[in-house]
CSV table of C-alpha atoms and ligand atoms in Angstrom, one decimal:
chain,number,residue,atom,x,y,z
A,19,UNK,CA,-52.3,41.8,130.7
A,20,UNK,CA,-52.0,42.7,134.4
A,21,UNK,CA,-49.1,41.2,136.2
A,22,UNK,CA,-48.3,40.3,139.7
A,23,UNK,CA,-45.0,41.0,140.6
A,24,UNK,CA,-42.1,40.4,143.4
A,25,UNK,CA,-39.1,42.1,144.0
A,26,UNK,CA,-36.0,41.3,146.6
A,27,UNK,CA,-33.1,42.3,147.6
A,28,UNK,CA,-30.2,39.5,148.4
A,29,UNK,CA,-26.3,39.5,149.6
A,30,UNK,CA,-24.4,42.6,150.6
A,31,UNK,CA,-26.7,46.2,150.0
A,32,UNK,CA,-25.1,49.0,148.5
A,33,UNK,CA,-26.3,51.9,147.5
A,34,UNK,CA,-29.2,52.5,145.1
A,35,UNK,CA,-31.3,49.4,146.6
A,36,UNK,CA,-34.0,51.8,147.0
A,37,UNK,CA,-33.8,53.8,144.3
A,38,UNK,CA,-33.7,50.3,141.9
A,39,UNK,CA,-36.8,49.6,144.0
A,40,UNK,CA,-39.0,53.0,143.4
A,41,UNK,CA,-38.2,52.7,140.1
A,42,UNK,CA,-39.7,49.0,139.6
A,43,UNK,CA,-43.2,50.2,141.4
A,44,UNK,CA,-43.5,53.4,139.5
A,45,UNK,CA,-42.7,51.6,136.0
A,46,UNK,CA,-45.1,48.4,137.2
A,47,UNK,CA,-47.5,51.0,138.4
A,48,UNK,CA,-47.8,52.4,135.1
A,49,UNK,CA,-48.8,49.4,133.6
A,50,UNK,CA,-51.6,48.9,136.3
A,51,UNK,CA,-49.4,46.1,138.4
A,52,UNK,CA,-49.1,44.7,141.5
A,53,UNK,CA,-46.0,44.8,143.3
A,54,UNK,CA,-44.9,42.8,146.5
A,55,UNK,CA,-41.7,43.6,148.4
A,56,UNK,CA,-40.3,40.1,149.5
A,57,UNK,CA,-38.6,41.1,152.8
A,58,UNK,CA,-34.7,39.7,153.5
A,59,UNK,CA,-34.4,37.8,150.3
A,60,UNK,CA,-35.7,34.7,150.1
A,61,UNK,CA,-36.1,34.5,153.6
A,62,UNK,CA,-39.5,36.5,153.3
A,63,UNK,CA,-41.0,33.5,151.3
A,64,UNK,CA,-40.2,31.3,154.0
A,65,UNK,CA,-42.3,34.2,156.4
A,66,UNK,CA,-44.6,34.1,154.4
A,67,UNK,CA,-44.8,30.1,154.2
A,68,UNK,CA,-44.8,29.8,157.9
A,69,UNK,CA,-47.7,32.5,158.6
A,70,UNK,CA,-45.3,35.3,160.4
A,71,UNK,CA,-46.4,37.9,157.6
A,72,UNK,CA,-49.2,37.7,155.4
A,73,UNK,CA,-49.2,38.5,151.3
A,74,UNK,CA,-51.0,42.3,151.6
A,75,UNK,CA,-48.2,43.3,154.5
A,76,UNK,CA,-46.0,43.2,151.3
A,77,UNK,CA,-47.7,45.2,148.8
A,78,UNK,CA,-45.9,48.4,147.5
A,79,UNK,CA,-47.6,51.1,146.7
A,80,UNK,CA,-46.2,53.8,144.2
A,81,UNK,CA,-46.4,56.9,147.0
A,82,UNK,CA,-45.5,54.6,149.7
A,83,UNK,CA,-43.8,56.8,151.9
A,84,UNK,CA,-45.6,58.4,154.6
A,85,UNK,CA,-43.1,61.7,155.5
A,86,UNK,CA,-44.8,64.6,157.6
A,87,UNK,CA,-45.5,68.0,157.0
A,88,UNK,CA,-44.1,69.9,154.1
A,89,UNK,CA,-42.0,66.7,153.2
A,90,UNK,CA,-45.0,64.7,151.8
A,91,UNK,CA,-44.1,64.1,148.4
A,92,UNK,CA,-40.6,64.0,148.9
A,93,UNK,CA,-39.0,60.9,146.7
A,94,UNK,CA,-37.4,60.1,149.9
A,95,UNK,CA,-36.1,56.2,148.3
A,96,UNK,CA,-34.0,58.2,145.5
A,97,UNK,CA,-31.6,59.5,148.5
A,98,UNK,CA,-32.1,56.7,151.1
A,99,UNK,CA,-28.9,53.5,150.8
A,100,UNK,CA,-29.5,50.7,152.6
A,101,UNK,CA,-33.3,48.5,151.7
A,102,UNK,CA,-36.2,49.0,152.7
A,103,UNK,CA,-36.8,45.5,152.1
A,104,UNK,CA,-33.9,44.4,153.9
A,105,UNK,CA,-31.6,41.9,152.2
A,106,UNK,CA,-30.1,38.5,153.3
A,107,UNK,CA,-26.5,37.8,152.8
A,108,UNK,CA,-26.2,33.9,154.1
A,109,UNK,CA,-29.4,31.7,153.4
A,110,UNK,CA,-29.7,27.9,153.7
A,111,UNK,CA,-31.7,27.0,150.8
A,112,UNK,CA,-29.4,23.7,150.7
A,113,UNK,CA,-31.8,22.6,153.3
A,114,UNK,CA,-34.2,20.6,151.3
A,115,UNK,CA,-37.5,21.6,153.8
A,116,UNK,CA,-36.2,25.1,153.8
A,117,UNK,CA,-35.4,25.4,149.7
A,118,UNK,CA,-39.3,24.1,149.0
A,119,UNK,CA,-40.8,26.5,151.5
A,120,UNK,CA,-39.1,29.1,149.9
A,121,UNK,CA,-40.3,27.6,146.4
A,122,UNK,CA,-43.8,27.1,148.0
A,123,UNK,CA,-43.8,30.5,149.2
A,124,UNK,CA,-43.8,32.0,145.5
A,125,UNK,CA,-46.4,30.0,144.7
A,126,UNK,CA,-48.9,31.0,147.5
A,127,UNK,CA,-48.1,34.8,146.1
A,128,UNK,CA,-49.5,33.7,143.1
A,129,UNK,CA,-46.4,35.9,141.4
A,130,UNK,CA,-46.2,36.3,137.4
A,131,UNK,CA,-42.2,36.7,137.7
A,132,UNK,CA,-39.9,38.5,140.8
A,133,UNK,CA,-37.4,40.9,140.3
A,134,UNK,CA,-34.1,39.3,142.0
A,135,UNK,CA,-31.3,42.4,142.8
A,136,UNK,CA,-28.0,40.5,143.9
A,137,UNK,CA,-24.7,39.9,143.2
A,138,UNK,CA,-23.1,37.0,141.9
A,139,UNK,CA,-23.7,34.2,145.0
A,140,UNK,CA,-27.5,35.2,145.5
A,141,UNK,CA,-28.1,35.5,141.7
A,142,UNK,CA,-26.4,31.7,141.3
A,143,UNK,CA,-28.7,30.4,144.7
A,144,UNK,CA,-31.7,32.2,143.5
A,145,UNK,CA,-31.7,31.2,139.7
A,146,UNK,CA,-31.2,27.3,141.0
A,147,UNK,CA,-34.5,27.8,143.1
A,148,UNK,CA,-36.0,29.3,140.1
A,149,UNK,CA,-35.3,26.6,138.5
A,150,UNK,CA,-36.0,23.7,140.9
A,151,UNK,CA,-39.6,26.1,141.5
A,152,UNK,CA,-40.2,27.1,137.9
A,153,UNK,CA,-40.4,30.8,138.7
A,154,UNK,CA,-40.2,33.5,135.9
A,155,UNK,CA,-37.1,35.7,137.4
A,156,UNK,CA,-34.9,39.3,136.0
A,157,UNK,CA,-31.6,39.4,137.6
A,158,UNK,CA,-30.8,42.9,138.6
A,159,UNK,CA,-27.0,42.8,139.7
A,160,UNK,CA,-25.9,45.0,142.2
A,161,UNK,CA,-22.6,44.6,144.2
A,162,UNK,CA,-19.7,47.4,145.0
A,163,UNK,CA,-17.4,45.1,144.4
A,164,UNK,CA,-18.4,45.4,140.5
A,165,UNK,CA,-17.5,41.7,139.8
A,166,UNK,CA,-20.6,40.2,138.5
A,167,UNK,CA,-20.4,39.0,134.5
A,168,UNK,CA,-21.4,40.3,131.5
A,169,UNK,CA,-22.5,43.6,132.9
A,170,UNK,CA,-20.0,46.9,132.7
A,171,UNK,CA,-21.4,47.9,135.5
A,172,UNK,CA,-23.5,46.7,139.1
A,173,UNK,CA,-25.8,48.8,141.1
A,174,UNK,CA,-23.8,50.5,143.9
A,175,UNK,CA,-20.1,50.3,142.8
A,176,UNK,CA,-20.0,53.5,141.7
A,177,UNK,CA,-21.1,55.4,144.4
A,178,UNK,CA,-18.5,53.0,146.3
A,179,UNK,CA,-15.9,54.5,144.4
A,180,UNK,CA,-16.6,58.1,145.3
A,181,UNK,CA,-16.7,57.1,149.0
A,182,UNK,CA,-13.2,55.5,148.6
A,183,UNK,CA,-12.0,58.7,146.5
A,184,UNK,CA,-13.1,61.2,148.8
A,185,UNK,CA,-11.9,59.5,151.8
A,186,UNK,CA,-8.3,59.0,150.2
A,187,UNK,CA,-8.9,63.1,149.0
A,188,UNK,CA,-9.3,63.5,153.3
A,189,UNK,CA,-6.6,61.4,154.1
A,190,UNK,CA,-4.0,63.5,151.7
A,191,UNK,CA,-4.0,66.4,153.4
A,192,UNK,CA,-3.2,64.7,157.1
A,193,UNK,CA,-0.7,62.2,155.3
A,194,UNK,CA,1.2,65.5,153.6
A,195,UNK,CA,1.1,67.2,156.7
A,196,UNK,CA,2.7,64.6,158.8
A,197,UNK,CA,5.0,62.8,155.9
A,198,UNK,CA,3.2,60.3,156.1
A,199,UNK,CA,2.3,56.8,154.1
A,200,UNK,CA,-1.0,56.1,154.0
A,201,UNK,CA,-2.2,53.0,153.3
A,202,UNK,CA,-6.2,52.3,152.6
A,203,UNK,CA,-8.1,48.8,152.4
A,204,UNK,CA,-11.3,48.7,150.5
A,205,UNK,CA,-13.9,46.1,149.9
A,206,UNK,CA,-14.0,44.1,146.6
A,207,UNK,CA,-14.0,40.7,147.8
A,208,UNK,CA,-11.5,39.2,145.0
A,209,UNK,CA,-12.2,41.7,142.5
A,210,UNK,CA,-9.4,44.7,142.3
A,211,UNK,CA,-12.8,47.2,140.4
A,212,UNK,CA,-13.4,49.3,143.3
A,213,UNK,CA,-9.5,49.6,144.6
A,214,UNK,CA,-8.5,50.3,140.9
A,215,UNK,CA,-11.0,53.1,140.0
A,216,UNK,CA,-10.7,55.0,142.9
A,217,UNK,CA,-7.2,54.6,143.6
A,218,UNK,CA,-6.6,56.5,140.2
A,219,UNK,CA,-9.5,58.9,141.2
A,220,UNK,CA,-8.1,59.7,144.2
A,221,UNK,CA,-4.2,60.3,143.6
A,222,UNK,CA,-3.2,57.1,145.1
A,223,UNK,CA,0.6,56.3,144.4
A,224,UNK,CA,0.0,52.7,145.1
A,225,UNK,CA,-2.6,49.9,143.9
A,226,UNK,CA,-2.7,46.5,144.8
A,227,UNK,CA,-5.4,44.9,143.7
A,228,UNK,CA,-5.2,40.9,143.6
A,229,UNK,CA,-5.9,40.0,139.8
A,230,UNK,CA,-2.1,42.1,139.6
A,231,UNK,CA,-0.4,41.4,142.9
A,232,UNK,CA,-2.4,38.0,144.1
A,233,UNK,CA,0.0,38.2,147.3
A,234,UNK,CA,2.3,40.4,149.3
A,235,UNK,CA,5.7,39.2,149.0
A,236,UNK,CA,9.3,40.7,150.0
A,237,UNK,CA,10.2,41.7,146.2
A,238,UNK,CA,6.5,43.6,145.7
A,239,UNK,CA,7.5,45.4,149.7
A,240,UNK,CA,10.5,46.4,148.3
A,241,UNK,CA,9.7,48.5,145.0
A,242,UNK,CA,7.1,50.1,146.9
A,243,UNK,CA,9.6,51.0,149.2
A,244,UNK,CA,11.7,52.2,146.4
A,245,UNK,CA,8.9,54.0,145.0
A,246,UNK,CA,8.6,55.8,148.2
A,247,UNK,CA,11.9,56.7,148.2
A,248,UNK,CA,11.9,57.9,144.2
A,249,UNK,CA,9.0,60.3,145.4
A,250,UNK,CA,10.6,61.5,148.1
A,251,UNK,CA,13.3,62.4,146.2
A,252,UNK,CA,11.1,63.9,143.7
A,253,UNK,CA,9.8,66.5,146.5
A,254,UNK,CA,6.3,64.1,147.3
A,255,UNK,CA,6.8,63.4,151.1
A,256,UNK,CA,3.9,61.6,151.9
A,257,UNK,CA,2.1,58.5,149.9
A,258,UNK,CA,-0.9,56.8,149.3
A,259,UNK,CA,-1.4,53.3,149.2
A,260,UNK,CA,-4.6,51.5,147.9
A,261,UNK,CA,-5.0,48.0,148.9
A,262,UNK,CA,-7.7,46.1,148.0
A,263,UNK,CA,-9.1,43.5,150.3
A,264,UNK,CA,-8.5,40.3,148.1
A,265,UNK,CA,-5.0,40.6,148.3
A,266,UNK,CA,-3.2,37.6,150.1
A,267,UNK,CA,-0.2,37.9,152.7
A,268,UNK,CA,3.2,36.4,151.6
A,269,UNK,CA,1.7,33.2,152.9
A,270,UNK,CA,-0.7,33.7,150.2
A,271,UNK,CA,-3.3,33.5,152.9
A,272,UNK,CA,-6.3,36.2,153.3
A,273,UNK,CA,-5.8,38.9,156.0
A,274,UNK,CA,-8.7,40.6,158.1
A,275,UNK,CA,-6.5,43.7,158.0
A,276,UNK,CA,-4.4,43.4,154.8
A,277,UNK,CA,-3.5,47.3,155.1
A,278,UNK,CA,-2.0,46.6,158.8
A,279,UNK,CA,-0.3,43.7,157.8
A,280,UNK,CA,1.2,46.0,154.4
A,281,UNK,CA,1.9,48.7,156.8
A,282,UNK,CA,4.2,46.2,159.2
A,283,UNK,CA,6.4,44.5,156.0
A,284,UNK,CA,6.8,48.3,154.7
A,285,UNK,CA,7.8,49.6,158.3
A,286,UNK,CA,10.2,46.4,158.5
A,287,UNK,CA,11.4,46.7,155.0
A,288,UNK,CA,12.0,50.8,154.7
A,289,UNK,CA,14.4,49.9,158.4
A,290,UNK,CA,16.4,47.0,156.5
A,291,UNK,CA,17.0,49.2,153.6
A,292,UNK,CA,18.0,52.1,155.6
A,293,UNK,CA,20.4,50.0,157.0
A,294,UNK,CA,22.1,48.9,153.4
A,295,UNK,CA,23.4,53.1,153.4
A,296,UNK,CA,22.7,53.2,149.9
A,297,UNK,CA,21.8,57.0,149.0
A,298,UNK,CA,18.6,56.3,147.1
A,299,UNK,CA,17.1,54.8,150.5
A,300,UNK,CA,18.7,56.8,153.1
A,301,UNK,CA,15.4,58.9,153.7
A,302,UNK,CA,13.7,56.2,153.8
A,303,UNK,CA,14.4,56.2,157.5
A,304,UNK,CA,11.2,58.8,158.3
A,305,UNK,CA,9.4,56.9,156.5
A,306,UNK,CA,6.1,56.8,159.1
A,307,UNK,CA,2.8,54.3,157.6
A,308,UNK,CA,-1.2,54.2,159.1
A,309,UNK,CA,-3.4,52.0,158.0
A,310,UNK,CA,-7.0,52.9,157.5
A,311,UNK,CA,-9.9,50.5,156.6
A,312,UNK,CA,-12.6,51.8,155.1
A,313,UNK,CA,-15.1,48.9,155.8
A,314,UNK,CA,-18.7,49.4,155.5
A,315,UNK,CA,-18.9,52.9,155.1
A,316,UNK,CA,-18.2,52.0,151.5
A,317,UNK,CA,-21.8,50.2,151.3
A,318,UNK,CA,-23.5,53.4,152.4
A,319,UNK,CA,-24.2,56.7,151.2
A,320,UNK,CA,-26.3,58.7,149.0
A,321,UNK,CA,-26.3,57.1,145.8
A,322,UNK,CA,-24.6,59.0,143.3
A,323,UNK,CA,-26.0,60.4,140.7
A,324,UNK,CA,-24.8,58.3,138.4
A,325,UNK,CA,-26.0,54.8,140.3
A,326,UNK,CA,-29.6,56.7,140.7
A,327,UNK,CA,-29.5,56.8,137.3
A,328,UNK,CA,-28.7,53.2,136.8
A,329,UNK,CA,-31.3,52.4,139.1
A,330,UNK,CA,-34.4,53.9,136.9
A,331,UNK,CA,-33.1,52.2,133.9
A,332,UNK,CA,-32.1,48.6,135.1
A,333,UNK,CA,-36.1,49.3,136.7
A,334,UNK,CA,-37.5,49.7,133.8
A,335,UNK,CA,-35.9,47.2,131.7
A,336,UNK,CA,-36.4,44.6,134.3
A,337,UNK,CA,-41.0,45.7,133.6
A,338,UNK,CA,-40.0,45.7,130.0
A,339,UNK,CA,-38.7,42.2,130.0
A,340,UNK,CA,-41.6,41.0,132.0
A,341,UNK,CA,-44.0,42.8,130.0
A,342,UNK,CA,-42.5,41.0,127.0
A,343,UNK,CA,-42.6,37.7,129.0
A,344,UNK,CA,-38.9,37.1,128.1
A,345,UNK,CA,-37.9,35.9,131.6
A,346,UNK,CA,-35.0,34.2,133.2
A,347,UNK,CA,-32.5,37.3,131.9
A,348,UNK,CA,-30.1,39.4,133.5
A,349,UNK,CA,-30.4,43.6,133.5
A,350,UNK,CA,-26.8,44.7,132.0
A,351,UNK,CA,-25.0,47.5,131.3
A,352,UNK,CA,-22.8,47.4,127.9
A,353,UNK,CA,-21.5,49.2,125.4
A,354,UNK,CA,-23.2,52.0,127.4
A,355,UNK,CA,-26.8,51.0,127.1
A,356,UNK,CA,-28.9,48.5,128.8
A,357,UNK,CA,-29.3,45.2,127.6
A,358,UNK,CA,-30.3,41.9,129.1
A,359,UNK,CA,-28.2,38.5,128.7
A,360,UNK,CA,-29.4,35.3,129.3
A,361,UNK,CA,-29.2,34.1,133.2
A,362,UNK,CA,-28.7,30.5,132.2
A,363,UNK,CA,-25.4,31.7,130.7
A,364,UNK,CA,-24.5,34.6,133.1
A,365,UNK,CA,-24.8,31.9,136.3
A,366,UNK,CA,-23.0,29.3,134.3
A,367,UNK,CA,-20.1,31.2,134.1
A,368,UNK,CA,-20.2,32.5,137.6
A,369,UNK,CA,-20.5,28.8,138.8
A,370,UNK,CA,-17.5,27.8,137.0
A,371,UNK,CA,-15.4,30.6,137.9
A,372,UNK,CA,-16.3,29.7,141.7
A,373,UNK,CA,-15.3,26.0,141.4
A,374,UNK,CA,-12.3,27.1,140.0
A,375,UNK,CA,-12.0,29.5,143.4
A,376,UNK,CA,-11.7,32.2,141.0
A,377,UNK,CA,-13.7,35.9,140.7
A,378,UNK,CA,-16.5,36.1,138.2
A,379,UNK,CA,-15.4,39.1,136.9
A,380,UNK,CA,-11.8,40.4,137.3
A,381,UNK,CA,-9.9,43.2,136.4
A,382,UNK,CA,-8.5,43.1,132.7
A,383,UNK,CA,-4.9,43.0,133.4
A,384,UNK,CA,-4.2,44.0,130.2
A,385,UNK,CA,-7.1,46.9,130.1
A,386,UNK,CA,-7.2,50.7,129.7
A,387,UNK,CA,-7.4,51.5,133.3
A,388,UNK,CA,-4.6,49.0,134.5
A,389,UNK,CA,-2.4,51.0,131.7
A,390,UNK,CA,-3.5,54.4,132.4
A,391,UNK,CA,-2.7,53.8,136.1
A,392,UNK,CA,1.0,52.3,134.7
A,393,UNK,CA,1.2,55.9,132.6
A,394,UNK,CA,0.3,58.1,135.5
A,395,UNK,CA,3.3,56.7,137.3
A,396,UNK,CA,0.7,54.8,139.7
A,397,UNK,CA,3.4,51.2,141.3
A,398,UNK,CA,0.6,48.8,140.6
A,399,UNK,CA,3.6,45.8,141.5
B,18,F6P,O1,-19.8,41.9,148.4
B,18,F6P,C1,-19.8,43.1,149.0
B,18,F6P,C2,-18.9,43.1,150.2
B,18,F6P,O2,-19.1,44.4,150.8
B,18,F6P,C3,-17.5,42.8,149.9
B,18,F6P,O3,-16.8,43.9,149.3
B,18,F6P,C4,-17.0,42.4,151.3
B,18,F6P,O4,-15.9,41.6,151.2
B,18,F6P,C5,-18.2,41.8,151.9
B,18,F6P,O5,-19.3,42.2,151.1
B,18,F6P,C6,-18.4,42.0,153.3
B,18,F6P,O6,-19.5,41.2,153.8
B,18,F6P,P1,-20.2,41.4,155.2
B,18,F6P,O7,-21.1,42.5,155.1
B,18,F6P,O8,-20.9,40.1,155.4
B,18,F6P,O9,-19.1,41.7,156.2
């Protein structure tokens, strides 16, 4: 049977929106389809509700893009980050008027079932209007911060961690030349995914990720201090420090700039224990830190190969399952296939773990990559 379809994009983008979102039209196409881009999230039901954009503004076709010249034909949404549909990161569907527009919205689209792509705060929102609406929904989770349940792997994170590797890659060769520590803060909210994987990636000599080292206190300044020292010693003049942007000051309070504030206890530190005259810290003197942050450079980029890849086959599972009519279920990578789980379950869990102030999905402590970092020599506090 035909089918009427929606798909959005909500919270933070990242890279492979676009591709996630050619793949759904040319899979739905196939089929003989309909497929309507809801613009910002939500938000474009409310548009739609309230007359500022009408239902066949927001019909995608499979060859969509209009490129001129020799470059007509060119898949141009593979390459492109950022949405095309835009996304919404902050809605106010807890407005009761606002919540049954948005509800109401769906309705007058007439929609067999809509294609959410978020991360763990728009899936939870969304799936409670699904409910409250009675909408047929596929989760698609996407998020560089990696941290949404029951899935290996989110849209985007990947390609977030060969931004962060290549920058730390840049950032060797000016820290060796100059002796320098260099200390880098990447996204994550409280997840430790993105600093983890491409802190080992990249050579970093340092991780702190908050599932390991929830705040910065004077004992944690200290070994890294030391550490400096032991590579100094071991003919390594410059380092590299990963910090990931969950981790709390000694105050155990969040920091804007968590690799500045690193940078000042280090510079403090490395001068007390100069002081002390004890040989293993005597260099420690030289010991010169700059903090970069990587902000949202990290969102952008071509999408790697891998997350393109992801893309076309979260796409077509999502048409499967709506094909099959089994709605309400989240796209998921495991055991390296894709698979679908439940959303009742998935946002359950992610509801819990935010009462309890607490990331959906951390880092396993007690994982591979936490002890292959530990065998590579990598001070992980
Ligand atoms: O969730 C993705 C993310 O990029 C986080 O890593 C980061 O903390 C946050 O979003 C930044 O949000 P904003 O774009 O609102 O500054």
């Amino acid at each position: 049977m035909n089918k009427r379809i929606g798909i959005l994009t909500s919270g933070g983008d990242c890279p492979g929106l676009n591709a996630i979102i050619r793949a759904v039209v040319k899979c739905a196409s196939q089929k003989g389809w309909e497929v309507y881009g809801i613009p910002y999230g939500t938000e474009g039901f409310l548009k739609l509700e309230r007359g500022k954009c009408q239902s066949d503004d927001l019909k995608l076709k499979e060859h969509g893009y209009d490129l001129p010249g020799l470059l007509q034909g060119i898949d141009i949404l593979q390459f492109l980050s950022g949405s095309i549909l835009g996304s919404l990161s902050k809605g106010n569907t807890e407005d009761k008027a606002i919540a049954q527009a948005i509800i109401q919205g769906y309705k007058d689209l007439e929609l067999d079932a809509l294609i959410v792509v978020g991360g763990d705060g728009s899936l939870d929102i969304i799936y409670d209007l699904a409910q409250q609406g009675q909408w047929n929904i596929i989760g698609i989770p996407k998020t560089i911060d990696n941290d949404v349940p029951f899935t290996e792997r989110s849209l985007g994170f990947r390609t977030a961690v060969d931004t962060v590797t290549s920058a730390l890659y840049d950032l060797t060769f000016t820290a060796a030349s100059h002796d320098r520590t260099m200390i880098v803060q990447v996204m994550g909210r409280n997840a430790g995914h993105l600093a983890l994987h491409s802190g080992i990636a990249g050579g970093a000599d340092v991780i702190l990720i908050p599932e390991l080292t929830p705040q910065i206190d004077s004992d944690l300044i200290k070994n890294i201090c030391l550490h400096i020292a032991q590579l100094r010693w071991s003919g390594r003049k410059f380092a590299l420090i990963v910090v990931a942007e969950g981790v709390k000051n000694s105050q155990g309070e969040k920091e804007k700039y968590i690799g500045d504030y690193l940078a000042e206890q280090i510079d403090k530190m490395s001068h007390q224990l100069c002081l002390t005259n004890k040989p293993e810290f005597c260099d420690l003197e030289t010991i010169e830190t700059r903090s970069t942050v990587l902000g949202h450079i990290q969102r952008s980029g071509i999408p790697s190969s891998y997350d393109r890849l992801l893309a076309a086959t979260f796409g077509k599972k999502a048409v499967d399952l709506i094909a099959e009519e089994n709605y309400n279920q989240l796209v998921v990578w495991q055991n390296g296939e894709v698979q679908n789980q439940p959303l009742d379950k998935v946002v359950a869990h992610i509801k819990q773990r935010h009462q309890q102030g607490v990331c959906p999905n951390p880092v396993n402590p007690d994982g591979f990559l936490v002890a292959t970092a530990r065998s590579l020599g990598i001070y992980l506090g």
